[in-house]
Amino acid sequence: MSRILVVEDEAAIAELVSLNLRHAGHDVALAASAEQAQAEVDAMLPDLIVLDWMLPGQSGLALARRWRESQRTRELPIIMLTARTQEADKIAGLDAGADDYLVKPFSTQELLARIRALLRRRAPETLGATVTIDALSVDPSIRRVTAQGRELRLGPTEFRLLHYLMTHAERVHSRKHLLDRVWGDHVFIEERTVDVHVKRLRDALAPAQRESMIETVRGVGYRFVRRRHDVTA
Ligand code: CA
């Protein structure tokens, strides 16, 4: 469950979006102006913000810019909503610091899909508790990987990849599936990219002799397997 702040002054849209987000299991806060939105953010940092461009008083664009300048809110994922369809507007929205951009009228299914993608990409720490298999531990809250207490150094993509594989262990995942679940948005990413990161992940696990836990399933993809223990050992 993620905490999502919806900043939208049109009550009907705010209501529809928040209803769908609650349905998807999220905790939703609403704000109808930039001032209310700032008060919400000051009170509690959300995991993601859906921000309408056109607000009474200060615009969503100015608000996004302000949040990007502040240390506390710099990393906040923001999806902008707008009635503007000009390419220049889209660029202005992204330049102001929005991570994604949706033109009204939009389908709530598409908004939910974009939110899922952004949450996966930007906030692995919302993915939950520490996972441990055969003394290999992944703690998403502090992005730490340890093997028998010894810390291993992983890049952010390798970290997300390992966390996904461990939380879905023993199952075979195709490259396409991994791109969808680990990368989130993969329109411009080739499947070969997965192989590159799997190799890096194995290299990172090698000092702890855990590299063989990432198994290649020929012609299909990859899976995380428990180590085969010798019963006499
Ligand atoms: Ca509006």
mmCIF file of C-alpha atoms and ligand atoms in Angstrom:
data_model
loop_
_atom_site.group_PDB
_atom_site.id
_atom_site.type_symbol
_atom_site.label_atom_id
_atom_site.label_comp_id
_atom_site.label_asym_id
_atom_site.label_seq_id
_atom_site.Cartn_x
_atom_site.Cartn_y
_atom_site.Cartn_z
ATOM 1 C CA MET A 1 0.000 0.000 0.000
ATOM 2 C CA SER A 2 1.318 3.414 -0.941
ATOM 3 C CA ARG A 3 0.264 6.842 0.265
ATOM 4 C CA ILE A 4 -0.805 8.954 -2.691
ATOM 5 C CA LEU A 5 -1.657 12.646 -2.637
ATOM 6 C CA VAL A 6 -4.137 13.782 -5.300
ATOM 7 C CA VAL A 7 -3.990 17.525 -5.991
ATOM 8 C CA GLU A 8 -7.016 18.475 -8.084
ATOM 9 C CA ASP A 9 -9.587 21.258 -7.690
ATOM 10 C CA GLU A 10 -12.238 19.653 -9.918
ATOM 11 C CA ALA A 11 -14.192 17.626 -7.380
ATOM 12 C CA ALA A 12 -15.545 15.075 -9.870
ATOM 13 C CA ILE A 13 -12.076 14.146 -11.142
ATOM 14 C CA ALA A 14 -10.569 14.152 -7.637
ATOM 15 C CA GLU A 15 -13.339 11.840 -6.466
ATOM 16 C CA LEU A 16 -13.010 9.442 -9.411
ATOM 17 C CA VAL A 17 -9.234 9.217 -9.105
ATOM 18 C CA SER A 18 -9.236 8.746 -5.338
ATOM 19 C CA LEU A 19 -11.973 6.112 -5.540
ATOM 20 C CA ASN A 20 -9.937 4.095 -8.033
ATOM 21 C CA LEU A 21 -6.733 4.486 -6.042
ATOM 22 C CA ARG A 22 -8.450 3.313 -2.845
ATOM 23 C CA HIS A 23 -9.845 0.375 -4.787
ATOM 24 C CA ALA A 24 -6.297 -0.492 -5.829
ATOM 25 C CA GLY A 25 -5.377 -0.577 -2.129
ATOM 26 C CA HIS A 26 -3.729 2.819 -1.729
ATOM 27 C CA ASP A 27 -4.037 5.311 1.081
ATOM 28 C CA VAL A 28 -5.291 8.551 -0.527
ATOM 29 C CA ALA A 29 -5.106 12.179 0.590
ATOM 30 C CA LEU A 30 -6.838 14.977 -1.334
ATOM 31 C CA ALA A 31 -5.926 18.627 -1.812
ATOM 32 C CA ALA A 32 -7.850 21.186 -3.882
ATOM 33 C CA SER A 33 -5.204 23.917 -3.994
ATOM 34 C CA ALA A 34 -1.435 24.389 -3.932
ATOM 35 C CA GLU A 35 -1.655 25.623 -0.337
ATOM 36 C CA GLN A 36 -3.561 22.522 0.806
ATOM 37 C CA ALA A 37 -1.154 20.305 -1.118
ATOM 38 C CA GLN A 38 1.835 21.927 0.581
ATOM 39 C CA ALA A 39 0.188 21.474 3.985
ATOM 40 C CA GLU A 40 -0.379 17.768 3.255
ATOM 41 C CA VAL A 41 3.223 17.292 2.146
ATOM 42 C CA ASP A 42 4.494 19.150 5.232
ATOM 43 C CA ALA A 43 2.388 16.910 7.471
ATOM 44 C CA MET A 44 3.375 13.629 5.854
ATOM 45 C CA LEU A 45 5.485 12.838 2.825
ATOM 46 C CA PRO A 46 3.438 10.783 0.328
ATOM 47 C CA ASP A 47 4.937 8.020 -1.854
ATOM 48 C CA LEU A 48 3.594 9.665 -5.004
ATOM 49 C CA ILE A 49 1.690 12.786 -6.071
ATOM 50 C CA VAL A 50 -0.932 13.123 -8.806
ATOM 51 C CA LEU A 51 -0.800 16.830 -9.576
ATOM 52 C CA ASP A 52 -3.205 18.851 -11.700
ATOM 53 C CA TRP A 53 -1.591 21.658 -13.684
ATOM 54 C CA MET A 54 -4.495 24.120 -13.461
ATOM 55 C CA LEU A 55 -5.217 24.985 -9.839
ATOM 56 C CA PRO A 56 -6.749 28.111 -8.292
ATOM 57 C CA GLY A 57 -3.912 30.415 -7.182
ATOM 58 C CA GLN A 58 -0.518 28.848 -7.585
ATOM 59 C CA SER A 59 -0.328 26.397 -10.527
ATOM 60 C CA GLY A 60 0.615 22.751 -10.318
ATOM 61 C CA LEU A 61 3.598 23.544 -12.503
ATOM 62 C CA ALA A 62 4.968 26.070 -9.992
ATOM 63 C CA LEU A 63 4.300 23.621 -7.177
ATOM 64 C CA ALA A 64 6.224 20.830 -8.932
ATOM 65 C CA ARG A 65 9.130 23.217 -9.445
ATOM 66 C CA ARG A 66 9.119 24.200 -5.769
ATOM 67 C CA TRP A 67 9.041 20.546 -4.626
ATOM 68 C CA ARG A 68 11.976 19.705 -6.864
ATOM 69 C CA GLU A 69 14.027 22.496 -5.290
ATOM 70 C CA SER A 70 13.461 21.309 -1.744
ATOM 71 C CA GLN A 71 15.740 18.663 -0.269
ATOM 72 C CA ARG A 72 12.844 16.896 1.414
ATOM 73 C CA THR A 73 10.651 16.563 -1.670
ATOM 74 C CA ARG A 74 13.294 16.335 -4.403
ATOM 75 C CA GLU A 75 12.742 12.605 -5.004
ATOM 76 C CA LEU A 76 8.931 12.615 -4.782
ATOM 77 C CA PRO A 77 7.396 10.888 -7.826
ATOM 78 C CA ILE A 78 4.972 13.283 -9.552
ATOM 79 C CA ILE A 79 2.449 12.563 -12.304
ATOM 80 C CA MET A 80 1.008 15.730 -13.838
ATOM 81 C CA LEU A 81 -2.540 15.975 -15.133
ATOM 82 C CA THR A 82 -3.455 18.556 -17.679
ATOM 83 C CA ALA A 83 -5.999 19.598 -20.265
ATOM 84 C CA ARG A 84 -3.211 21.004 -22.394
ATOM 85 C CA THR A 85 -2.250 18.922 -25.383
ATOM 86 C CA GLN A 86 0.602 20.963 -26.817
ATOM 87 C CA GLU A 87 3.979 19.254 -26.990
ATOM 88 C CA ALA A 88 5.535 22.435 -25.525
ATOM 89 C CA ASP A 89 3.279 22.066 -22.457
ATOM 90 C CA LYS A 90 4.324 18.481 -21.998
ATOM 91 C CA ILE A 91 7.978 19.504 -22.116
ATOM 92 C CA ALA A 92 7.315 22.335 -19.634
ATOM 93 C CA GLY A 93 5.657 19.849 -17.255
ATOM 94 C CA LEU A 94 8.549 17.419 -17.434
ATOM 95 C CA ASP A 95 11.071 20.270 -17.144
ATOM 96 C CA ALA A 96 9.347 21.443 -13.973
ATOM 97 C CA GLY A 97 10.164 18.064 -12.485
ATOM 98 C CA ALA A 98 7.150 15.856 -13.210
ATOM 99 C CA ASP A 99 8.079 12.211 -13.802
ATOM 100 C CA ASP A 100 5.129 11.535 -16.037
ATOM 101 C CA TYR A 101 2.332 13.417 -17.751
ATOM 102 C CA LEU A 102 -1.263 12.551 -18.578
ATOM 103 C CA VAL A 103 -3.649 14.594 -20.749
ATOM 104 C CA LYS A 104 -7.316 14.942 -19.776
ATOM 105 C CA PRO A 105 -9.550 13.172 -20.411
ATOM 106 C CA PHE A 106 -7.543 10.097 -19.395
ATOM 107 C CA SER A 107 -8.619 6.587 -18.488
ATOM 108 C CA THR A 108 -8.281 5.753 -14.800
ATOM 109 C CA GLN A 109 -6.813 2.385 -15.860
ATOM 110 C CA GLU A 110 -4.019 4.204 -17.636
ATOM 111 C CA LEU A 111 -3.413 6.451 -14.636
ATOM 112 C CA LEU A 112 -3.233 3.381 -12.371
ATOM 113 C CA ALA A 113 -0.786 1.693 -14.746
ATOM 114 C CA ARG A 114 1.440 4.791 -14.809
ATOM 115 C CA ILE A 115 1.302 5.007 -11.003
ATOM 116 C CA ARG A 116 2.301 1.350 -10.665
ATOM 117 C CA ALA A 117 5.203 1.854 -13.064
ATOM 118 C CA LEU A 118 6.404 4.963 -11.262
ATOM 119 C CA LEU A 119 6.151 3.413 -7.809
ATOM 120 C CA ARG A 120 8.121 0.394 -8.965
ATOM 121 C CA ARG A 121 10.775 2.552 -10.542
ATOM 122 C CA ARG A 122 11.128 5.178 -7.892
ATOM 123 C CA ALA A 123 10.349 3.616 -4.549
ATOM 124 C CA PRO A 124 11.590 0.073 -3.987
ATOM 125 C CA GLU A 125 11.464 0.836 -0.245
ATOM 126 C CA THR A 126 7.658 0.738 -0.420
ATOM 127 C CA LEU A 127 7.917 -2.886 -1.481
ATOM 128 C CA GLY A 128 8.026 -4.156 2.053
ATOM 129 C CA ALA A 129 9.977 -6.039 4.654
ATOM 130 C CA THR A 130 13.359 -7.760 4.618
ATOM 131 C CA VAL A 131 13.522 -10.978 2.605
ATOM 132 C CA THR A 132 15.974 -13.696 3.658
ATOM 133 C CA ILE A 133 16.705 -16.941 1.812
ATOM 134 C CA ASP A 134 19.671 -19.162 2.759
ATOM 135 C CA ALA A 135 21.287 -16.362 4.797
ATOM 136 C CA LEU A 136 21.057 -13.909 1.883
ATOM 137 C CA SER A 137 19.046 -10.876 3.058
ATOM 138 C CA VAL A 138 17.579 -7.944 1.161
ATOM 139 C CA ASP A 139 16.268 -5.014 3.176
ATOM 140 C CA PRO A 140 14.332 -2.632 0.870
ATOM 141 C CA SER A 141 13.886 0.017 3.586
ATOM 142 C CA ILE A 142 17.622 0.765 3.711
ATOM 143 C CA ARG A 143 18.572 -0.796 0.338
ATOM 144 C CA ARG A 144 20.978 -3.200 1.971
ATOM 145 C CA VAL A 145 21.997 -6.686 0.869
ATOM 146 C CA THR A 146 23.888 -8.966 3.236
ATOM 147 C CA ALA A 147 25.081 -12.571 3.091
ATOM 148 C CA GLN A 148 25.679 -14.064 6.539
ATOM 149 C CA GLY A 149 25.959 -10.547 7.920
ATOM 150 C CA ARG A 150 28.473 -9.371 5.308
ATOM 151 C CA GLU A 151 27.301 -6.444 3.187
ATOM 152 C CA LEU A 152 27.296 -6.812 -0.599
ATOM 153 C CA ARG A 153 27.421 -3.837 -2.919
ATOM 154 C CA LEU A 154 24.727 -3.708 -5.606
ATOM 155 C CA GLY A 155 23.670 -1.013 -8.060
ATOM 156 C CA PRO A 156 20.034 0.207 -7.859
ATOM 157 C CA THR A 157 18.823 -1.924 -10.787
ATOM 158 C CA GLU A 158 20.576 -5.046 -9.491
ATOM 159 C CA PHE A 159 19.022 -4.347 -6.113
ATOM 160 C CA ARG A 160 15.493 -4.180 -7.550
ATOM 161 C CA LEU A 161 16.144 -7.250 -9.677
ATOM 162 C CA LEU A 162 17.381 -9.301 -6.719
ATOM 163 C CA HIS A 163 14.509 -8.140 -4.526
ATOM 164 C CA TYR A 164 11.951 -9.109 -7.169
ATOM 165 C CA LEU A 165 13.535 -12.508 -7.819
ATOM 166 C CA MET A 166 13.755 -13.291 -4.090
ATOM 167 C CA THR A 167 10.172 -12.273 -3.390
ATOM 168 C CA HIS A 168 9.142 -14.528 -6.297
ATOM 169 C CA ALA A 169 11.671 -17.308 -5.742
ATOM 170 C CA GLU A 170 11.695 -20.702 -7.481
ATOM 171 C CA ARG A 171 9.553 -19.345 -10.311
ATOM 172 C CA VAL A 172 10.894 -18.831 -13.817
ATOM 173 C CA HIS A 173 10.555 -15.275 -15.153
ATOM 174 C CA SER A 174 10.915 -14.320 -18.799
ATOM 175 C CA ARG A 175 13.044 -11.305 -19.716
ATOM 176 C CA LYS A 176 9.929 -9.470 -20.842
ATOM 177 C CA HIS A 177 8.233 -10.145 -17.509
ATOM 178 C CA LEU A 178 11.297 -8.937 -15.595
ATOM 179 C CA LEU A 179 11.416 -5.731 -17.656
ATOM 180 C CA ASP A 180 7.789 -5.125 -16.808
ATOM 181 C CA ARG A 181 8.113 -5.846 -13.095
ATOM 182 C CA VAL A 182 11.587 -4.515 -12.312
ATOM 183 C CA TRP A 183 12.093 -1.682 -14.775
ATOM 184 C CA GLY A 184 8.448 -0.607 -14.799
ATOM 185 C CA ASP A 185 8.471 1.205 -18.091
ATOM 186 C CA HIS A 186 10.509 -0.546 -20.705
ATOM 187 C CA VAL A 187 9.398 0.857 -24.019
ATOM 188 C CA PHE A 188 12.951 1.752 -24.986
ATOM 189 C CA ILE A 189 14.738 -1.071 -23.205
ATOM 190 C CA GLU A 190 15.878 -4.205 -25.027
ATOM 191 C CA GLU A 191 15.495 -7.639 -23.461
ATOM 192 C CA ARG A 192 19.262 -8.045 -23.678
ATOM 193 C CA THR A 193 19.500 -5.387 -20.953
ATOM 194 C CA VAL A 194 18.168 -7.960 -18.502
ATOM 195 C CA ASP A 195 21.119 -10.256 -19.258
ATOM 196 C CA VAL A 196 23.569 -7.421 -18.617
ATOM 197 C CA HIS A 197 22.060 -6.736 -15.190
ATOM 198 C CA VAL A 198 21.832 -10.418 -14.305
ATOM 199 C CA LYS A 199 25.552 -10.707 -15.003
ATOM 200 C CA ARG A 200 26.258 -7.685 -12.785
ATOM 201 C CA LEU A 201 24.028 -9.134 -10.088
ATOM 202 C CA ARG A 202 25.913 -12.450 -10.184
ATOM 203 C CA ASP A 203 29.232 -10.599 -9.997
ATOM 204 C CA ALA A 204 27.962 -8.735 -6.931
ATOM 205 C CA LEU A 205 26.838 -11.970 -5.256
ATOM 206 C CA ALA A 206 30.032 -13.890 -6.118
ATOM 207 C CA PRO A 207 32.126 -12.719 -3.135
ATOM 208 C CA ALA A 208 29.566 -14.462 -0.890
ATOM 209 C CA GLN A 209 29.269 -17.539 -3.134
ATOM 210 C CA ARG A 210 25.625 -16.727 -3.835
ATOM 211 C CA GLU A 211 25.868 -16.212 -7.623
ATOM 212 C CA SER A 212 24.515 -19.695 -8.427
ATOM 213 C CA MET A 213 21.204 -18.758 -6.760
ATOM 214 C CA ILE A 214 20.381 -16.810 -9.938
ATOM 215 C CA GLU A 215 19.741 -19.619 -12.392
ATOM 216 C CA THR A 216 19.486 -19.284 -16.179
ATOM 217 C CA VAL A 217 16.606 -21.268 -17.601
ATOM 218 C CA ARG A 218 17.614 -21.847 -21.185
ATOM 219 C CA GLY A 219 15.222 -20.407 -23.736
ATOM 220 C CA VAL A 220 12.957 -18.976 -21.033
ATOM 221 C CA GLY A 221 14.603 -16.592 -18.600
ATOM 222 C CA TYR A 222 15.773 -16.588 -14.996
ATOM 223 C CA ARG A 223 14.838 -17.802 -11.574
ATOM 224 C CA PHE A 224 16.062 -17.484 -8.019
ATOM 225 C CA VAL A 225 16.753 -20.879 -6.437
ATOM 226 C CA ARG A 226 17.713 -21.966 -2.959
ATOM 227 C CA ARG A 227 21.196 -23.401 -2.662
ATOM 228 C CA ARG A 228 21.416 -27.180 -2.891
ATOM 229 C CA HIS A 229 22.609 -28.277 0.548
ATOM 230 C CA ASP A 230 24.673 -31.398 0.937
ATOM 231 C CA VAL A 231 22.921 -33.423 3.670
ATOM 232 C CA THR A 232 26.228 -34.703 5.028
ATOM 233 C CA ALA A 233 27.689 -31.208 5.311
HETATM 234 CA CA CA B 1 -7.914 21.902 -12.289
#
